[in-house]
CSV table of C-alpha atoms and ligand atoms in Angstrom, one decimal:
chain,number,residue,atom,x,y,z
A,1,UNK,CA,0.0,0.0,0.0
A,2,UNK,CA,1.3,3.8,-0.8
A,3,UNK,CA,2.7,5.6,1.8
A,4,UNK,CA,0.6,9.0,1.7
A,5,UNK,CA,2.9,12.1,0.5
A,6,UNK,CA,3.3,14.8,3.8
A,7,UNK,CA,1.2,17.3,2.5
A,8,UNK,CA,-1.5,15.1,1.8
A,9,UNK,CA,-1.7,13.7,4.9
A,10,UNK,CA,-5.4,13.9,6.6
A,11,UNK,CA,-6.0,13.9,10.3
A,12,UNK,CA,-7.4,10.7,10.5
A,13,UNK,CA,-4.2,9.6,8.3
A,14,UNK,CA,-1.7,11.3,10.6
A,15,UNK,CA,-3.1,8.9,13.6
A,16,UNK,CA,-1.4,5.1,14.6
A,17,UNK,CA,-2.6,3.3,17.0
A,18,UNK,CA,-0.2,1.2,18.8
A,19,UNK,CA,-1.3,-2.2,19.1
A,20,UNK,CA,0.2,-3.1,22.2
A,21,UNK,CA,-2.2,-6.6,23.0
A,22,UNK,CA,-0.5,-9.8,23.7
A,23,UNK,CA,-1.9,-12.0,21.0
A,24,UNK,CA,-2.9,-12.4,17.1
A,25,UNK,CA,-7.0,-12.4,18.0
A,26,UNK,CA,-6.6,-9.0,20.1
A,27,UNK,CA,-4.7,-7.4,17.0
A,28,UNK,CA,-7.6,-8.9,14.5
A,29,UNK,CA,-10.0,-7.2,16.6
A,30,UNK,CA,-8.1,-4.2,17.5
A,31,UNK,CA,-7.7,-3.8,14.1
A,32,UNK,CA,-11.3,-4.6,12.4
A,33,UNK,CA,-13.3,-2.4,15.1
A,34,UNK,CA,-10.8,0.6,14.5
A,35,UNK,CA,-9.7,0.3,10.5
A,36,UNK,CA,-12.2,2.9,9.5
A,37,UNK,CA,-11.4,5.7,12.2
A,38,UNK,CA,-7.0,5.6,12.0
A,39,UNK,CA,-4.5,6.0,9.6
A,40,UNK,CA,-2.1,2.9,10.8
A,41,UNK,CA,-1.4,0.4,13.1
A,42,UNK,CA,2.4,0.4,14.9
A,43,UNK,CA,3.0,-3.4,15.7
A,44,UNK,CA,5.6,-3.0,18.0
A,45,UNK,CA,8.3,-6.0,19.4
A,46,UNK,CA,6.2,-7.1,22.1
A,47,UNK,CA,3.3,-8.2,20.0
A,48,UNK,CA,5.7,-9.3,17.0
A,49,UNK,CA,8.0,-11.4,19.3
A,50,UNK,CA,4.2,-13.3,20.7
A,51,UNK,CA,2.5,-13.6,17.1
A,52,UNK,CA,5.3,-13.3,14.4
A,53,UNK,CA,4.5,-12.4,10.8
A,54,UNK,CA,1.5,-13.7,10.4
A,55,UNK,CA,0.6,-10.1,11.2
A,56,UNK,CA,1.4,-8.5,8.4
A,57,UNK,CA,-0.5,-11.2,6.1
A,58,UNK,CA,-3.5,-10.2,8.7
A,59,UNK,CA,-2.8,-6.3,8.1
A,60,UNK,CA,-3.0,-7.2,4.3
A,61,UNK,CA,-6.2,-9.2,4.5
A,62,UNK,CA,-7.9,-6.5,6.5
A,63,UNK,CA,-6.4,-3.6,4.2
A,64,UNK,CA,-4.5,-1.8,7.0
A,65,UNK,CA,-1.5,0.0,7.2
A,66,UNK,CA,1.3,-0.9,9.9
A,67,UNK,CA,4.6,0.8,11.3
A,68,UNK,CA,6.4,-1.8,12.3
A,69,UNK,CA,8.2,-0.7,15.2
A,70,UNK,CA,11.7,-2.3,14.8
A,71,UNK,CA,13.7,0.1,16.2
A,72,UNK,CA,17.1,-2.0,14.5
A,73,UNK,CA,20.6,-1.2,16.2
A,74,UNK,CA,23.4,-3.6,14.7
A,75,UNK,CA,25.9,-3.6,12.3
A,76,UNK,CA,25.5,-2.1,9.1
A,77,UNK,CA,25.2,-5.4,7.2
A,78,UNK,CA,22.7,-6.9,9.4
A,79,UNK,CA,20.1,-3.7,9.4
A,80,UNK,CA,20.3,-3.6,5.7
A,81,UNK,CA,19.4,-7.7,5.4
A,82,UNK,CA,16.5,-7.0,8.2
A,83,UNK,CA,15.6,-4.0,6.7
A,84,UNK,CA,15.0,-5.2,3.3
A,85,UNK,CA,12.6,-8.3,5.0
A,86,UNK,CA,10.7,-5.5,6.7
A,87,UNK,CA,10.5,-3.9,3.5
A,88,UNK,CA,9.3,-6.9,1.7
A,89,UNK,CA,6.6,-8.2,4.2
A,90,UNK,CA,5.0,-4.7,2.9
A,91,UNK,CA,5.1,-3.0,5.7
A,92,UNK,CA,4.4,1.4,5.8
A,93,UNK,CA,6.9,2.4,7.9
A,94,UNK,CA,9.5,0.8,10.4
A,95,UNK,CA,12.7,2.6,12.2
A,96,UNK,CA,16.3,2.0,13.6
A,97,UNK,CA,18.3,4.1,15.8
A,98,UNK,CA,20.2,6.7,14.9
A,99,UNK,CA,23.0,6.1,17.2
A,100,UNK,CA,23.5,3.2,15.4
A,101,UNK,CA,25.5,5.5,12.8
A,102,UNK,CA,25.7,7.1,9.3
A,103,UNK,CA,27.2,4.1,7.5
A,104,UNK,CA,24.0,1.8,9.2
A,105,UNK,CA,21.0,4.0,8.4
A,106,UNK,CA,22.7,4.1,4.7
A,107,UNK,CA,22.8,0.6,4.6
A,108,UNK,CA,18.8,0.0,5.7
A,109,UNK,CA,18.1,3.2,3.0
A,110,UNK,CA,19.6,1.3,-0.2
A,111,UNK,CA,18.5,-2.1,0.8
A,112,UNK,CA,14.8,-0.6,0.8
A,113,UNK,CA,15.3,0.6,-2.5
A,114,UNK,CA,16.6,-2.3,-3.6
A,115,UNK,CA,13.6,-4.2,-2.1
A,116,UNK,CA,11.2,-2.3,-3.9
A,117,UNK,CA,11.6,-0.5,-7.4
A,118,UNK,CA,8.3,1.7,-7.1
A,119,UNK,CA,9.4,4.3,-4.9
A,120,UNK,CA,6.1,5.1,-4.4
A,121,UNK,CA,5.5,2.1,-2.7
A,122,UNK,CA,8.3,2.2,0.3
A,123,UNK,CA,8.0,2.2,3.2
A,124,UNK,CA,9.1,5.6,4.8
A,125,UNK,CA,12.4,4.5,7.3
A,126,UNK,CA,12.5,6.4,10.7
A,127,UNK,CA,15.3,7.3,13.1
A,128,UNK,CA,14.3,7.4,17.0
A,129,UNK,CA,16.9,10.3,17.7
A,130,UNK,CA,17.5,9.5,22.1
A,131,UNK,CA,14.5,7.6,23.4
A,132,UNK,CA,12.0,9.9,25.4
A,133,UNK,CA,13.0,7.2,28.6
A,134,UNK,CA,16.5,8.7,28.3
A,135,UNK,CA,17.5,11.8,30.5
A,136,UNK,CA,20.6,13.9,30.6
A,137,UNK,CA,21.8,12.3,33.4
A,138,UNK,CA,21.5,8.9,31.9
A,139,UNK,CA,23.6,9.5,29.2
A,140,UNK,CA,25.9,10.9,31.8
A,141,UNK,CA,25.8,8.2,34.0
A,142,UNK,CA,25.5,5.3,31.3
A,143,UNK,CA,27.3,6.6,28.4
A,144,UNK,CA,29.5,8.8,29.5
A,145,UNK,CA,28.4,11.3,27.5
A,146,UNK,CA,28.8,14.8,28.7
A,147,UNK,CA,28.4,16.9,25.9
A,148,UNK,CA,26.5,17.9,24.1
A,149,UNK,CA,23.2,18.8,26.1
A,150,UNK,CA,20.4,16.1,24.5
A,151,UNK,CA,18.1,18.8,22.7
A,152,UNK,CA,21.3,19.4,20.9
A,153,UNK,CA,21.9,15.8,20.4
A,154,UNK,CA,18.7,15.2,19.2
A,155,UNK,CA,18.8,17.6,16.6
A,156,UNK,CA,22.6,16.3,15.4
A,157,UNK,CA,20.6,13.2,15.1
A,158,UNK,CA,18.0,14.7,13.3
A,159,UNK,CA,20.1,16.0,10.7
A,160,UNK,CA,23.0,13.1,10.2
A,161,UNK,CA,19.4,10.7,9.7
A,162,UNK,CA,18.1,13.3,7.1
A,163,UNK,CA,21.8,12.9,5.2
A,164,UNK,CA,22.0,9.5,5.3
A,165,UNK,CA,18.5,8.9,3.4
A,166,UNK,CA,16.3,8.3,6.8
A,167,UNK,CA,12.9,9.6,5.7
A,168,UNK,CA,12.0,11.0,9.5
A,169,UNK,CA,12.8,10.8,13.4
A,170,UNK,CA,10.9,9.7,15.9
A,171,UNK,CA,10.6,12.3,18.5
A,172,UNK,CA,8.8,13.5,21.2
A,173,UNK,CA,6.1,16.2,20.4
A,174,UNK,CA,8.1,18.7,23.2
A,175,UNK,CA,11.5,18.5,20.4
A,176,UNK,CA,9.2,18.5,17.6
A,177,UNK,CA,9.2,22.8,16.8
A,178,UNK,CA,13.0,22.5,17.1
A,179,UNK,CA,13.5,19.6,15.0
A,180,UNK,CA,10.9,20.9,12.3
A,181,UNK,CA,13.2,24.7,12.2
A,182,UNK,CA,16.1,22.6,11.7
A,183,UNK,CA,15.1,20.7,8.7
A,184,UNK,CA,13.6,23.6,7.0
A,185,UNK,CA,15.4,23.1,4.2
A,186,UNK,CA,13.8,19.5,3.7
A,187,UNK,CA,9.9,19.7,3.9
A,188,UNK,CA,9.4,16.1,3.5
A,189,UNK,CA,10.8,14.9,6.2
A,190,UNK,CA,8.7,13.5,8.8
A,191,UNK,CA,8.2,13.9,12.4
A,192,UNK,CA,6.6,11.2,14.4
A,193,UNK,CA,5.4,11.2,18.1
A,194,UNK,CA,4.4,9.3,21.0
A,195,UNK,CA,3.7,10.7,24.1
A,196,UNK,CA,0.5,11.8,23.3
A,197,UNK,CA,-2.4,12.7,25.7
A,198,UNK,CA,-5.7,14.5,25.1
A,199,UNK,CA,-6.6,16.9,28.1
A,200,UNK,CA,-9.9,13.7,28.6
A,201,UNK,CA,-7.3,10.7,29.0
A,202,UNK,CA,-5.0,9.9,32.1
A,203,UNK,CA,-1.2,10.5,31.4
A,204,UNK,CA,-0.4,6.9,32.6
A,205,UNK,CA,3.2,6.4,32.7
A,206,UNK,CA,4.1,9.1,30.3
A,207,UNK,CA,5.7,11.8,32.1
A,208,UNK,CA,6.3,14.3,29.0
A,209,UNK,CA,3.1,14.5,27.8
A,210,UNK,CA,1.8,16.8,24.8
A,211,UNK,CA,-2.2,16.8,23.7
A,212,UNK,CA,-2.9,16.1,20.0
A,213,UNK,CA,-3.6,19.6,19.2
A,214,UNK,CA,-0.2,20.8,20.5
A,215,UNK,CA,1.8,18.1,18.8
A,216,UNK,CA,-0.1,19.1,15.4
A,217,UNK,CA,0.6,22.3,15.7
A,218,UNK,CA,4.5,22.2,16.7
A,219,UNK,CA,4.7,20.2,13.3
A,220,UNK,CA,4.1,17.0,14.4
A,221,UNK,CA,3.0,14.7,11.1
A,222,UNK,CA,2.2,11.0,12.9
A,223,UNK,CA,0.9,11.1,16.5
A,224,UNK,CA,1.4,7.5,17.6
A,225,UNK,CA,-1.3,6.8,20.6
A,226,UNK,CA,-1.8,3.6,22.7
A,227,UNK,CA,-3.9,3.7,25.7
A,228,UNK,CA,-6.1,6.5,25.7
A,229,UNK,CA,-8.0,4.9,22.7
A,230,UNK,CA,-6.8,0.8,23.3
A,231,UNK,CA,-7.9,1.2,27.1
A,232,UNK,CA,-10.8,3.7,26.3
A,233,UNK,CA,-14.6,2.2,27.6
A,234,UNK,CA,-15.5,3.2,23.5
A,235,UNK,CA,-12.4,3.0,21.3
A,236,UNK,CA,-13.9,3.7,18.2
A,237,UNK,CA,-15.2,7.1,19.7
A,238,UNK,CA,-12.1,8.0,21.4
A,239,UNK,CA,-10.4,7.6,18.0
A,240,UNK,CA,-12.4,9.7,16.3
A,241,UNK,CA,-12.6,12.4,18.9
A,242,UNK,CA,-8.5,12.6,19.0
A,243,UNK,CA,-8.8,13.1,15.1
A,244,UNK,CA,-11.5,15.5,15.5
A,245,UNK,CA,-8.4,17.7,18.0
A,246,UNK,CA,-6.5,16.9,14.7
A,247,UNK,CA,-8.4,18.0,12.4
A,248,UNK,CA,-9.2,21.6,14.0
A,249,UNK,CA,-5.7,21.9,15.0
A,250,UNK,CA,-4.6,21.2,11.0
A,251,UNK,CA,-7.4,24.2,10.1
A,252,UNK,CA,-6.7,26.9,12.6
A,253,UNK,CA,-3.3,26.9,13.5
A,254,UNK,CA,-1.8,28.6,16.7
B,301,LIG,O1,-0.2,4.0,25.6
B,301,LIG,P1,0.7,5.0,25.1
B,301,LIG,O2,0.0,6.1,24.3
B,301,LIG,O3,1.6,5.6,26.1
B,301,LIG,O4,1.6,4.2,24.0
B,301,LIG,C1,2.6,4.8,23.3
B,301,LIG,C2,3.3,3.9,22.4
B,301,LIG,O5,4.5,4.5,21.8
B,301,LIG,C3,3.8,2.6,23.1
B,301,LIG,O6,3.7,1.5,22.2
B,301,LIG,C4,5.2,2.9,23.4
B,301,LIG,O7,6.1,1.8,23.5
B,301,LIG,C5,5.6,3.8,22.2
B,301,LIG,N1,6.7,4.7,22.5
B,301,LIG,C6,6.7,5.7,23.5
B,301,LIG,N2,7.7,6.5,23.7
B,301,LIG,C7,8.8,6.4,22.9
B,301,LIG,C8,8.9,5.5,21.9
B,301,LIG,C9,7.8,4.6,21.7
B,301,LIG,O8,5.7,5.8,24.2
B,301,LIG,N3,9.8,7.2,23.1
């Protein structure tokens, strides 16, 4: 299935749900009940590791899209060969780290394009810049690294995935506004969040929360949400009411 060009992205396109259920009948009915009201669905390694591929031949059958979140980190040669299998089970969108380097995220770009000729019909390949779990002092503490501050780091990353052929970052919506000034020059590239809370749900475990209308409109282009429509009472209506906070946030900006 096409990915959908930025510009044409609707609300309701702009919206993936993250599947996080533990087994193959949760994600069929997950997915039939809410098909009509998102734009994707992100299968992430918890519910791949439990059902295995079988759910992307149970996204095609049901005509869904899925970001497959893969979030590869290994040497250059084994993220291209997993990167063109991703690619070829048809997948939307999937992502690697960043900090797994330039000559890596080059390698995953040329073996989706040698996966697929119609470039229209590739998937688009994100970079998670530093996780949203990570702080400052972590990468202190754990990394032993000092310098530079992480907004900075995240926009490095930001930029060194946009040169090596990453089609966008994963990010949270607080970093979005900076990330989006620093890639002015390349209007494609796409910004994709998690973290995301209307001012109705309960934050949960997120700590750095942002509401669908804020993350829109600090240039945001794929809110990824979990629990405040899989552990909604009505999921179909909370769905449609965060695309509704989309949609007015896509016509009146701030
Ligand atoms: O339920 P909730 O909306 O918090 O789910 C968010 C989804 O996005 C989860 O699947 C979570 O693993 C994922 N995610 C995240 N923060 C990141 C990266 C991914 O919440 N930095």
């Amino acid at each position: 299935m096409k990915m959908i060009a930025r510009r044409d992205l609707s609300a309701k396109d702009r919206l993936i749900v993250a599947l996080d259920v533990p087994d193959l009948e949760a994600a069929r009915s997950a997915m039939q009940l809410l098909k009509d009201d998102v734009g994707m669905f992100k299968i992430g390694l918890e519910l791949f590791t439990a059902c295995g591929v079988v759910l992307f031949d149970l996204a095609r059958e049901l005509g869904v899209r899925v970001f497959f979140d893969t979030k590869f980190h290994d040497i250059p040669n084994t993220v291209a060969q997993a990167s063109g299998a991703a690619t070829r089970h048809g997948v939307n969108m999937f992502n690697l780290h960043a900090l797994g380097g330039r000559a890596m995220m080059e390698a995953a770009a040329r073996a989706v394009c040698d996966s697929v000729k119609d470039a229209h019909l590739r998937p688009a390949l994100i970079a998670v810049t530093i996780l949203t779990s990570t702080s400052q002092d972590q990468l202190r503490a754990d990394l032993c690294i000092d310098d530079p501050p992480l907004e900075q780091m995240v926009l490095h990353l930001a930029r060194m995935a946009c040169d090596s052929g990453m089609d966008g970052v994963v990010a949270s919506a607080r970093e979005a506004k900076a990330i989006r000034a620093a890639m002015a020059d390349h209007d494609q590239f796409l910004i994709v969040t998690p973290g995301i809370r209307p001012a109705w749900s309960v934050a949960n475990d997120q700590v750095r929360i942002v509401t669908p209308a804020d993350a829109i409109a600090d240039g945001a282009d794929y809110l990824v949400v979990g629990r405040p429509i899989m552990a909604a009472a009505d999921k179909k209506s909370a769905a449609r009411r965060i695309v509704d906070e989309m949609e007015q946030a896509l016509v009146t900006p701030k």
